[in-house]
Amino acid sequence: MKIRFLISTLFLISFFAMNAQENFSVNVNLKIEPTDKIDFTKSDIGISYNKKLNAKNKITNTLEYSNLKVDYDLGNNVIINNLDQFNQIQNKFEISHELSNSTNLIFSITPTVNFQRNLDVNDLALLGSFEINQKLNSKVTLSIGAARATVFGTPKFIPTLSLNYKVNNESSVLIGFPDSKISYSNNIRNQFSLTNRFNGNYYYLDAHNLDNNATKVTLSQMSSAFVYERNVDKNWFLNFKVGYDFDKKYNLIDSDDHKVHDFNIGNGYVLGIGIKYKQ
């Protein structure tokens, strides 16, 4: 009950604060990721707004809540105890500064709390990133930077690199790490994308579930997907995703990030649907 009240309060504060901003969006998503041994179902809601402060500076703030449900086969009952549900609340604040007509600096900071059922101050972590975008010509943009992210499950510092090529007004190609994407739009209402992402997350365990010295669960994979987004009305968008997770890992780890148990879940497909309101 306390968690639901906290989440509702945060979203209400964000909603009323964004009325004075220039643009905002609200999105709700549902994704299922079944494997041979374990099925994952993730639902999330996010509120984002951005404001142009002046000719050179823009800020974006995104508040998100997600819930991950985990369904095990009977063979894992000895291990899992109550490891069937996890939660995350995070807020990403980003500022973009235009150094010149061809160079942008982007800095973000993301406090996040990842927990099982009982929220604790020790569940708080700080993520973030710094990136330089250099426009090489009218079609090509190079981005390079560094981030503290959960791409491989637990928070780690990683390099980020991408090359974005605008083929024409309808299509573009982004090649990089951790994200790559090919996009095509045949009209103002339809967008088709092929994506490849290295992504992951972790969740702190409640105290009564600390068996085998495990303090966290981690989840990571490389996801390749086809995504279709449809602008159904002026401000409303629907998106559909189908794909496959490679090198999927689901582990229990201790306080020193050493593996305590590997569920050996194998790879699996991904199905997702989402709705977004954008102003």
PDB file of C-alpha atoms in Angstrom:
ATOM      1  CA  MET A   1       0.000   0.000   0.000  1.00  0.00           C
ATOM      2  CA  LYS A   2       2.834   2.405   0.867  1.00  0.00           C
ATOM      3  CA  ILE A   3       4.535   1.657  -2.453  1.00  0.00           C
ATOM      4  CA  ARG A   4       1.345   2.324  -4.417  1.00  0.00           C
ATOM      5  CA  PHE A   5       0.795   5.600  -2.553  1.00  0.00           C
ATOM      6  CA  LEU A   6       4.382   6.720  -3.225  1.00  0.00           C
ATOM      7  CA  ILE A   7       4.150   5.879  -6.914  1.00  0.00           C
ATOM      8  CA  SER A   8       0.784   7.634  -7.304  1.00  0.00           C
ATOM      9  CA  THR A   9       2.104  10.730  -5.521  1.00  0.00           C
ATOM     10  CA  LEU A  10       5.193  10.934  -7.730  1.00  0.00           C
ATOM     11  CA  PHE A  11       3.152  10.677 -10.904  1.00  0.00           C
ATOM     12  CA  LEU A  12       0.638  13.290  -9.708  1.00  0.00           C
ATOM     13  CA  ILE A  13       3.447  15.722  -8.880  1.00  0.00           C
ATOM     14  CA  SER A  14       4.990  15.161 -12.316  1.00  0.00           C
ATOM     15  CA  PHE A  15       1.614  15.617 -14.041  1.00  0.00           C
ATOM     16  CA  PHE A  16       0.841  18.945 -12.405  1.00  0.00           C
ATOM     17  CA  ALA A  17       4.401  20.180 -12.868  1.00  0.00           C
ATOM     18  CA  MET A  18       4.364  19.433 -16.568  1.00  0.00           C
ATOM     19  CA  ASN A  19       1.363  21.639 -17.350  1.00  0.00           C
ATOM     20  CA  ALA A  20       3.679  24.608 -17.568  1.00  0.00           C
ATOM     21  CA  GLN A  21       6.135  22.824 -19.824  1.00  0.00           C
ATOM     22  CA  GLU A  22       6.314  22.937 -23.597  1.00  0.00           C
ATOM     23  CA  ASN A  23       5.862  19.231 -24.448  1.00  0.00           C
ATOM     24  CA  PHE A  24       4.988  16.102 -22.562  1.00  0.00           C
ATOM     25  CA  SER A  25       4.116  12.476 -23.207  1.00  0.00           C
ATOM     26  CA  VAL A  26       2.624   9.565 -21.272  1.00  0.00           C
ATOM     27  CA  ASN A  27       3.240   5.954 -22.263  1.00  0.00           C
ATOM     28  CA  VAL A  28       2.097   2.545 -21.013  1.00  0.00           C
ATOM     29  CA  ASN A  29       3.732  -0.699 -22.171  1.00  0.00           C
ATOM     30  CA  LEU A  30       3.311  -4.433 -21.675  1.00  0.00           C
ATOM     31  CA  LYS A  31       5.963  -6.990 -22.682  1.00  0.00           C
ATOM     32  CA  ILE A  32       6.132 -10.781 -22.321  1.00  0.00           C
ATOM     33  CA  GLU A  33       9.377 -12.776 -22.574  1.00  0.00           C
ATOM     34  CA  PRO A  34       8.803 -16.536 -22.254  1.00  0.00           C
ATOM     35  CA  THR A  35      11.717 -19.010 -22.087  1.00  0.00           C
ATOM     36  CA  ASP A  36      11.897 -22.776 -21.654  1.00  0.00           C
ATOM     37  CA  LYS A  37      12.124 -22.551 -17.853  1.00  0.00           C
ATOM     38  CA  ILE A  38      10.870 -19.109 -16.793  1.00  0.00           C
ATOM     39  CA  ASP A  39       8.395 -16.583 -18.209  1.00  0.00           C
ATOM     40  CA  PHE A  40       8.810 -12.832 -17.659  1.00  0.00           C
ATOM     41  CA  THR A  41       6.024 -10.251 -17.910  1.00  0.00           C
ATOM     42  CA  LYS A  42       6.938  -6.581 -17.619  1.00  0.00           C
ATOM     43  CA  SER A  43       4.526  -3.652 -17.429  1.00  0.00           C
ATOM     44  CA  ASP A  44       5.576  -0.020 -17.156  1.00  0.00           C
ATOM     45  CA  ILE A  45       4.244   3.523 -17.210  1.00  0.00           C
ATOM     46  CA  GLY A  46       6.233   6.674 -17.863  1.00  0.00           C
ATOM     47  CA  ILE A  47       5.677  10.430 -17.937  1.00  0.00           C
ATOM     48  CA  SER A  48       8.130  12.646 -19.801  1.00  0.00           C
ATOM     49  CA  TYR A  49       8.292  16.370 -20.418  1.00  0.00           C
ATOM     50  CA  ASN A  50      10.816  18.680 -22.021  1.00  0.00           C
ATOM     51  CA  LYS A  51      11.354  22.405 -22.070  1.00  0.00           C
ATOM     52  CA  LYS A  52      13.617  24.610 -24.131  1.00  0.00           C
ATOM     53  CA  LEU A  53      15.232  26.964 -21.646  1.00  0.00           C
ATOM     54  CA  ASN A  54      16.840  29.201 -24.268  1.00  0.00           C
ATOM     55  CA  ALA A  55      18.406  29.016 -27.712  1.00  0.00           C
ATOM     56  CA  LYS A  56      21.149  26.624 -26.548  1.00  0.00           C
ATOM     57  CA  ASN A  57      19.760  24.624 -23.613  1.00  0.00           C
ATOM     58  CA  LYS A  58      16.944  22.095 -23.306  1.00  0.00           C
ATOM     59  CA  ILE A  59      15.915  19.901 -20.369  1.00  0.00           C
ATOM     60  CA  THR A  60      14.000  16.614 -20.364  1.00  0.00           C
ATOM     61  CA  ASN A  61      12.634  14.812 -17.307  1.00  0.00           C
ATOM     62  CA  THR A  62      11.229  11.269 -17.399  1.00  0.00           C
ATOM     63  CA  LEU A  63       9.621   9.496 -14.436  1.00  0.00           C
ATOM     64  CA  GLU A  64       8.991   5.747 -14.838  1.00  0.00           C
ATOM     65  CA  TYR A  65       7.565   2.894 -12.817  1.00  0.00           C
ATOM     66  CA  SER A  66       7.858  -0.740 -13.905  1.00  0.00           C
ATOM     67  CA  ASN A  67       6.760  -4.088 -12.497  1.00  0.00           C
ATOM     68  CA  LEU A  68       8.335  -7.414 -13.457  1.00  0.00           C
ATOM     69  CA  LYS A  69       6.452 -10.647 -12.788  1.00  0.00           C
ATOM     70  CA  VAL A  70       8.340 -13.957 -13.005  1.00  0.00           C
ATOM     71  CA  ASP A  71       6.638 -17.325 -13.526  1.00  0.00           C
ATOM     72  CA  TYR A  72       8.823 -20.393 -12.805  1.00  0.00           C
ATOM     73  CA  ASP A  73       8.362 -24.017 -13.738  1.00  0.00           C
ATOM     74  CA  LEU A  74       7.973 -26.482 -10.873  1.00  0.00           C
ATOM     75  CA  GLY A  75      11.597 -27.593 -10.982  1.00  0.00           C
ATOM     76  CA  ASN A  76      12.798 -24.270  -9.561  1.00  0.00           C
ATOM     77  CA  ASN A  77      10.547 -24.105  -6.497  1.00  0.00           C
ATOM     78  CA  VAL A  78      13.339 -25.013  -4.085  1.00  0.00           C
ATOM     79  CA  ILE A  79      15.350 -22.000  -5.188  1.00  0.00           C
ATOM     80  CA  ILE A  80      12.835 -19.273  -5.904  1.00  0.00           C
ATOM     81  CA  ASN A  81      10.990 -18.806  -2.582  1.00  0.00           C
ATOM     82  CA  ASN A  82       9.080 -15.558  -3.273  1.00  0.00           C
ATOM     83  CA  LEU A  83      11.139 -14.308  -6.219  1.00  0.00           C
ATOM     84  CA  ASP A  84       8.091 -13.783  -8.413  1.00  0.00           C
ATOM     85  CA  GLN A  85       7.725  -9.997  -8.492  1.00  0.00           C
ATOM     86  CA  PHE A  86      10.067  -6.988  -8.702  1.00  0.00           C
ATOM     87  CA  ASN A  87       9.617  -3.215  -8.924  1.00  0.00           C
ATOM     88  CA  GLN A  88      11.539  -0.207 -10.168  1.00  0.00           C
ATOM     89  CA  ILE A  89      11.025   3.552  -9.825  1.00  0.00           C
ATOM     90  CA  GLN A  90      13.431   5.832 -11.625  1.00  0.00           C
ATOM     91  CA  ASN A  91      13.660   9.457 -12.677  1.00  0.00           C
ATOM     92  CA  LYS A  92      15.924  10.538 -15.521  1.00  0.00           C
ATOM     93  CA  PHE A  93      16.883  14.214 -15.763  1.00  0.00           C
ATOM     94  CA  GLU A  94      18.682  15.224 -18.957  1.00  0.00           C
ATOM     95  CA  ILE A  95      20.123  18.505 -20.123  1.00  0.00           C
ATOM     96  CA  SER A  96      21.263  19.195 -23.680  1.00  0.00           C
ATOM     97  CA  HIS A  97      23.601  22.092 -24.459  1.00  0.00           C
ATOM     98  CA  GLU A  98      24.371  23.297 -27.976  1.00  0.00           C
ATOM     99  CA  LEU A  99      28.036  24.219 -28.216  1.00  0.00           C
ATOM    100  CA  SER A 100      27.786  25.100 -31.890  1.00  0.00           C
ATOM    101  CA  ASN A 101      25.616  24.418 -34.911  1.00  0.00           C
ATOM    102  CA  SER A 102      27.272  21.015 -35.245  1.00  0.00           C
ATOM    103  CA  THR A 103      28.102  19.990 -31.645  1.00  0.00           C
ATOM    104  CA  ASN A 104      25.828  19.104 -28.720  1.00  0.00           C
ATOM    105  CA  LEU A 105      26.642  18.007 -25.179  1.00  0.00           C
ATOM    106  CA  ILE A 106      24.114  15.773 -23.380  1.00  0.00           C
ATOM    107  CA  PHE A 107      24.307  15.014 -19.657  1.00  0.00           C
ATOM    108  CA  SER A 108      21.856  12.862 -17.711  1.00  0.00           C
ATOM    109  CA  ILE A 109      21.465  11.735 -14.114  1.00  0.00           C
ATOM    110  CA  THR A 110      19.092   8.924 -13.128  1.00  0.00           C
ATOM    111  CA  PRO A 111      18.338   8.035  -9.501  1.00  0.00           C
ATOM    112  CA  THR A 112      16.680   4.623  -9.372  1.00  0.00           C
ATOM    113  CA  VAL A 113      15.248   2.301  -6.715  1.00  0.00           C
ATOM    114  CA  ASN A 114      15.035  -1.382  -7.670  1.00  0.00           C
ATOM    115  CA  PHE A 115      13.375  -3.599  -5.092  1.00  0.00           C
ATOM    116  CA  GLN A 116      11.395  -6.777  -4.575  1.00  0.00           C
ATOM    117  CA  ARG A 117       8.344  -5.836  -2.501  1.00  0.00           C
ATOM    118  CA  ASN A 118       9.621  -3.749   0.415  1.00  0.00           C
ATOM    119  CA  LEU A 119      11.162  -0.410  -0.503  1.00  0.00           C
ATOM    120  CA  ASP A 120      14.316   0.488   1.436  1.00  0.00           C
ATOM    121  CA  VAL A 121      16.703   3.448   1.271  1.00  0.00           C
ATOM    122  CA  ASN A 122      19.547   1.011   0.555  1.00  0.00           C
ATOM    123  CA  ASP A 123      17.830   0.104  -2.732  1.00  0.00           C
ATOM    124  CA  LEU A 124      18.709   3.529  -4.160  1.00  0.00           C
ATOM    125  CA  ALA A 125      21.381   3.770  -6.874  1.00  0.00           C
ATOM    126  CA  LEU A 126      22.585   6.524  -9.175  1.00  0.00           C
ATOM    127  CA  LEU A 127      22.952   6.048 -12.933  1.00  0.00           C
ATOM    128  CA  GLY A 128      23.834   8.596 -15.588  1.00  0.00           C
ATOM    129  CA  SER A 129      25.593   9.405 -18.836  1.00  0.00           C
ATOM    130  CA  PHE A 130      27.614  11.998 -20.711  1.00  0.00           C
ATOM    131  CA  GLU A 131      27.613  12.221 -24.494  1.00  0.00           C
ATOM    132  CA  ILE A 132      29.032  14.405 -27.253  1.00  0.00           C
ATOM    133  CA  ASN A 133      27.093  14.586 -30.528  1.00  0.00           C
ATOM    134  CA  GLN A 134      29.080  15.817 -33.523  1.00  0.00           C
ATOM    135  CA  LYS A 135      27.306  16.489 -36.800  1.00  0.00           C
ATOM    136  CA  LEU A 136      29.797  15.532 -39.508  1.00  0.00           C
ATOM    137  CA  ASN A 137      27.613  16.651 -42.404  1.00  0.00           C
ATOM    138  CA  SER A 138      23.935  17.040 -43.280  1.00  0.00           C
ATOM    139  CA  LYS A 139      23.378  13.261 -43.103  1.00  0.00           C
ATOM    140  CA  VAL A 140      25.854  11.847 -40.563  1.00  0.00           C
ATOM    141  CA  THR A 141      26.087  12.385 -36.783  1.00  0.00           C
ATOM    142  CA  LEU A 142      28.711  10.764 -34.539  1.00  0.00           C
ATOM    143  CA  SER A 143      28.011  10.282 -30.822  1.00  0.00           C
ATOM    144  CA  ILE A 144      30.560   9.209 -28.233  1.00  0.00           C
ATOM    145  CA  GLY A 145      30.376   9.134 -24.461  1.00  0.00           C
ATOM    146  CA  ALA A 146      30.268   7.128 -21.260  1.00  0.00           C
ATOM    147  CA  ALA A 147      27.503   5.931 -18.967  1.00  0.00           C
ATOM    148  CA  ARG A 148      26.849   4.202 -15.681  1.00  0.00           C
ATOM    149  CA  ALA A 149      24.136   1.798 -16.738  1.00  0.00           C
ATOM    150  CA  THR A 150      22.651  -1.660 -16.132  1.00  0.00           C
ATOM    151  CA  VAL A 151      23.250  -2.959 -19.648  1.00  0.00           C
ATOM    152  CA  PHE A 152      24.872  -6.145 -18.272  1.00  0.00           C
ATOM    153  CA  GLY A 153      22.625  -6.501 -15.223  1.00  0.00           C
ATOM    154  CA  THR A 154      24.324  -4.530 -12.440  1.00  0.00           C
ATOM    155  CA  PRO A 155      25.375  -0.848 -12.586  1.00  0.00           C
ATOM    156  CA  LYS A 156      28.678  -0.528 -14.425  1.00  0.00           C
ATOM    157  CA  PHE A 157      30.573   2.165 -16.306  1.00  0.00           C
ATOM    158  CA  ILE A 158      30.478   1.521 -20.050  1.00  0.00           C
ATOM    159  CA  PRO A 159      31.500   3.392 -23.202  1.00  0.00           C
ATOM    160  CA  THR A 160      28.784   4.514 -25.619  1.00  0.00           C
ATOM    161  CA  LEU A 161      29.277   5.012 -29.329  1.00  0.00           C
ATOM    162  CA  SER A 162      26.967   5.439 -32.300  1.00  0.00           C
ATOM    163  CA  LEU A 163      26.923   6.611 -35.898  1.00  0.00           C
ATOM    164  CA  ASN A 164      23.616   7.899 -37.228  1.00  0.00           C
ATOM    165  CA  TYR A 165      23.102   8.142 -40.985  1.00  0.00           C
ATOM    166  CA  LYS A 166      20.000   9.834 -42.401  1.00  0.00           C
ATOM    167  CA  VAL A 167      19.410   8.043 -45.692  1.00  0.00           C
ATOM    168  CA  ASN A 168      16.533  10.323 -46.715  1.00  0.00           C
ATOM    169  CA  ASN A 169      13.426  11.908 -45.213  1.00  0.00           C
ATOM    170  CA  GLU A 170      11.831   8.467 -44.772  1.00  0.00           C
ATOM    171  CA  SER A 171      14.665   6.331 -43.404  1.00  0.00           C
ATOM    172  CA  SER A 172      17.736   6.366 -41.145  1.00  0.00           C
ATOM    173  CA  VAL A 173      20.363   3.958 -39.831  1.00  0.00           C
ATOM    174  CA  LEU A 174      21.875   4.027 -36.333  1.00  0.00           C
ATOM    175  CA  ILE A 175      24.823   1.710 -35.641  1.00  0.00           C
ATOM    176  CA  GLY A 176      26.406   1.622 -32.212  1.00  0.00           C
ATOM    177  CA  PHE A 177      26.625   0.295 -28.672  1.00  0.00           C
ATOM    178  CA  PRO A 178      24.494  -0.398 -26.727  1.00  0.00           C
ATOM    179  CA  ASP A 179      21.746   0.434 -29.256  1.00  0.00           C
ATOM    180  CA  SER A 180      21.405   0.032 -33.028  1.00  0.00           C
ATOM    181  CA  LYS A 181      18.369   0.806 -35.159  1.00  0.00           C
ATOM    182  CA  ILE A 182      17.122   0.945 -38.744  1.00  0.00           C
ATOM    183  CA  SER A 183      13.987   3.057 -39.242  1.00  0.00           C
ATOM    184  CA  TYR A 184      11.638   3.599 -42.166  1.00  0.00           C
ATOM    185  CA  SER A 185       8.465   5.669 -42.429  1.00  0.00           C
ATOM    186  CA  ASN A 186       6.275   5.408 -45.520  1.00  0.00           C
ATOM    187  CA  ASN A 187       3.976   8.235 -44.359  1.00  0.00           C
ATOM    188  CA  ILE A 188       3.359  10.496 -41.366  1.00  0.00           C
ATOM    189  CA  ARG A 189       1.360   7.790 -39.531  1.00  0.00           C
ATOM    190  CA  ASN A 190       3.549   4.678 -39.884  1.00  0.00           C
ATOM    191  CA  GLN A 191       7.056   3.943 -38.645  1.00  0.00           C
ATOM    192  CA  PHE A 192       8.824   0.585 -38.986  1.00  0.00           C
ATOM    193  CA  SER A 193      12.030  -0.201 -37.110  1.00  0.00           C
ATOM    194  CA  LEU A 194      14.554  -2.999 -36.698  1.00  0.00           C
ATOM    195  CA  THR A 195      16.320  -2.659 -33.360  1.00  0.00           C
ATOM    196  CA  ASN A 196      19.179  -4.343 -31.526  1.00  0.00           C
ATOM    197  CA  ARG A 197      19.782  -3.505 -27.855  1.00  0.00           C
ATOM    198  CA  PHE A 198      22.044  -4.716 -25.089  1.00  0.00           C
ATOM    199  CA  ASN A 199      19.917  -4.288 -21.975  1.00  0.00           C
ATOM    200  CA  GLY A 200      19.515  -5.514 -18.424  1.00  0.00           C
ATOM    201  CA  ASN A 201      18.459  -4.706 -14.892  1.00  0.00           C
ATOM    202  CA  TYR A 202      18.814  -5.789 -11.267  1.00  0.00           C
ATOM    203  CA  TYR A 203      16.604  -5.852  -8.169  1.00  0.00           C
ATOM    204  CA  TYR A 204      17.501  -5.957  -4.489  1.00  0.00           C
ATOM    205  CA  LEU A 205      15.966  -8.843  -2.554  1.00  0.00           C
ATOM    206  CA  ASP A 206      13.899  -8.431   0.597  1.00  0.00           C
ATOM    207  CA  ALA A 207      15.774  -9.398   3.771  1.00  0.00           C
ATOM    208  CA  HIS A 208      13.777 -12.576   4.416  1.00  0.00           C
ATOM    209  CA  ASN A 209      14.744 -13.931   0.974  1.00  0.00           C
ATOM    210  CA  LEU A 210      18.510 -13.700   1.414  1.00  0.00           C
ATOM    211  CA  ASP A 211      19.357 -17.360   0.915  1.00  0.00           C
ATOM    212  CA  ASN A 212      22.800 -18.551  -0.244  1.00  0.00           C
ATOM    213  CA  ASN A 213      24.180 -15.045   0.490  1.00  0.00           C
ATOM    214  CA  ALA A 214      22.220 -13.657  -2.483  1.00  0.00           C
ATOM    215  CA  THR A 215      21.297  -9.971  -2.223  1.00  0.00           C
ATOM    216  CA  LYS A 216      20.142  -9.225  -5.789  1.00  0.00           C
ATOM    217  CA  VAL A 217      18.715 -10.800  -8.912  1.00  0.00           C
ATOM    218  CA  THR A 218      20.076  -9.696 -12.296  1.00  0.00           C
ATOM    219  CA  LEU A 219      18.642 -10.009 -15.779  1.00  0.00           C
ATOM    220  CA  SER A 220      20.452  -9.257 -19.039  1.00  0.00           C
ATOM    221  CA  GLN A 221      20.177 -10.036 -22.747  1.00  0.00           C
ATOM    222  CA  MET A 222      20.739  -8.797 -26.279  1.00  0.00           C
ATOM    223  CA  SER A 223      17.322  -8.063 -27.816  1.00  0.00           C
ATOM    224  CA  SER A 224      16.640  -7.918 -31.556  1.00  0.00           C
ATOM    225  CA  ALA A 225      13.152  -6.840 -32.565  1.00  0.00           C
ATOM    226  CA  PHE A 226      10.837  -5.534 -35.251  1.00  0.00           C
ATOM    227  CA  VAL A 227       8.788  -2.556 -34.032  1.00  0.00           C
ATOM    228  CA  TYR A 228       5.772  -0.962 -35.700  1.00  0.00           C
ATOM    229  CA  GLU A 229       4.405   2.362 -34.456  1.00  0.00           C
ATOM    230  CA  ARG A 230       1.103   3.787 -35.686  1.00  0.00           C
ATOM    231  CA  ASN A 231      -0.058   7.374 -35.173  1.00  0.00           C
ATOM    232  CA  VAL A 232      -3.765   6.593 -34.761  1.00  0.00           C
ATOM    233  CA  ASP A 233      -4.798  10.168 -33.958  1.00  0.00           C
ATOM    234  CA  LYS A 234      -3.215  13.590 -33.604  1.00  0.00           C
ATOM    235  CA  ASN A 235      -1.734  12.842 -30.186  1.00  0.00           C
ATOM    236  CA  TRP A 236      -2.116   9.064 -29.799  1.00  0.00           C
ATOM    237  CA  PHE A 237       0.337   6.366 -30.847  1.00  0.00           C
ATOM    238  CA  LEU A 238       0.226   2.565 -30.707  1.00  0.00           C
ATOM    239  CA  ASN A 239       3.311   0.367 -30.982  1.00  0.00           C
ATOM    240  CA  PHE A 240       3.772  -3.368 -31.461  1.00  0.00           C
ATOM    241  CA  LYS A 241       6.989  -5.317 -30.952  1.00  0.00           C
ATOM    242  CA  VAL A 242       8.073  -8.835 -31.855  1.00  0.00           C
ATOM    243  CA  GLY A 243      11.611 -10.078 -31.399  1.00  0.00           C
ATOM    244  CA  TYR A 244      14.061 -12.472 -29.808  1.00  0.00           C
ATOM    245  CA  ASP A 245      16.395 -12.322 -26.798  1.00  0.00           C
ATOM    246  CA  PHE A 246      19.904 -13.725 -27.232  1.00  0.00           C
ATOM    247  CA  ASP A 247      22.407 -14.597 -24.486  1.00  0.00           C
ATOM    248  CA  LYS A 248      19.658 -14.190 -21.884  1.00  0.00           C
ATOM    249  CA  LYS A 249      20.896 -14.471 -18.273  1.00  0.00           C
ATOM    250  CA  TYR A 250      18.993 -14.547 -14.993  1.00  0.00           C
ATOM    251  CA  ASN A 251      21.145 -14.897 -11.881  1.00  0.00           C
ATOM    252  CA  LEU A 252      21.250 -14.516  -8.131  1.00  0.00           C
ATOM    253  CA  ILE A 253      24.317 -12.549  -6.961  1.00  0.00           C
ATOM    254  CA  ASP A 254      25.827 -11.553  -3.612  1.00  0.00           C
ATOM    255  CA  SER A 255      26.810  -8.130  -2.265  1.00  0.00           C
ATOM    256  CA  ASP A 256      30.141  -8.310  -4.120  1.00  0.00           C
ATOM    257  CA  ASP A 257      28.385  -9.049  -7.447  1.00  0.00           C
ATOM    258  CA  HIS A 258      29.575 -12.664  -7.434  1.00  0.00           C
ATOM    259  CA  LYS A 259      27.199 -15.206  -8.970  1.00  0.00           C
ATOM    260  CA  VAL A 260      25.416 -17.354  -6.394  1.00  0.00           C
ATOM    261  CA  HIS A 261      22.957 -19.162  -8.656  1.00  0.00           C
ATOM    262  CA  ASP A 262      22.417 -19.314 -12.433  1.00  0.00           C
ATOM    263  CA  PHE A 263      18.888 -20.242 -13.531  1.00  0.00           C
ATOM    264  CA  ASN A 264      20.161 -21.212 -17.030  1.00  0.00           C
ATOM    265  CA  ILE A 265      16.946 -19.948 -18.602  1.00  0.00           C
ATOM    266  CA  GLY A 266      18.013 -19.989 -22.250  1.00  0.00           C
ATOM    267  CA  ASN A 267      16.893 -17.613 -24.963  1.00  0.00           C
ATOM    268  CA  GLY A 268      13.321 -16.732 -25.930  1.00  0.00           C
ATOM    269  CA  TYR A 269      11.068 -14.545 -28.021  1.00  0.00           C
ATOM    270  CA  VAL A 270       9.652 -11.125 -27.079  1.00  0.00           C
ATOM    271  CA  LEU A 271       6.153  -9.745 -27.645  1.00  0.00           C
ATOM    272  CA  GLY A 272       5.174  -6.215 -26.681  1.00  0.00           C
ATOM    273  CA  ILE A 273       2.428  -3.635 -27.064  1.00  0.00           C
ATOM    274  CA  GLY A 274       2.293  -0.030 -25.956  1.00  0.00           C
ATOM    275  CA  ILE A 275       0.223   3.136 -26.127  1.00  0.00           C
ATOM    276  CA  LYS A 276       1.508   6.707 -25.942  1.00  0.00           C
ATOM    277  CA  TYR A 277      -0.047  10.136 -25.664  1.00  0.00           C
ATOM    278  CA  LYS A 278       2.219  12.888 -26.964  1.00  0.00           C
ATOM    279  CA  GLN A 279       1.589  16.614 -26.956  1.00  0.00           C
TER     280      GLN A 279
END
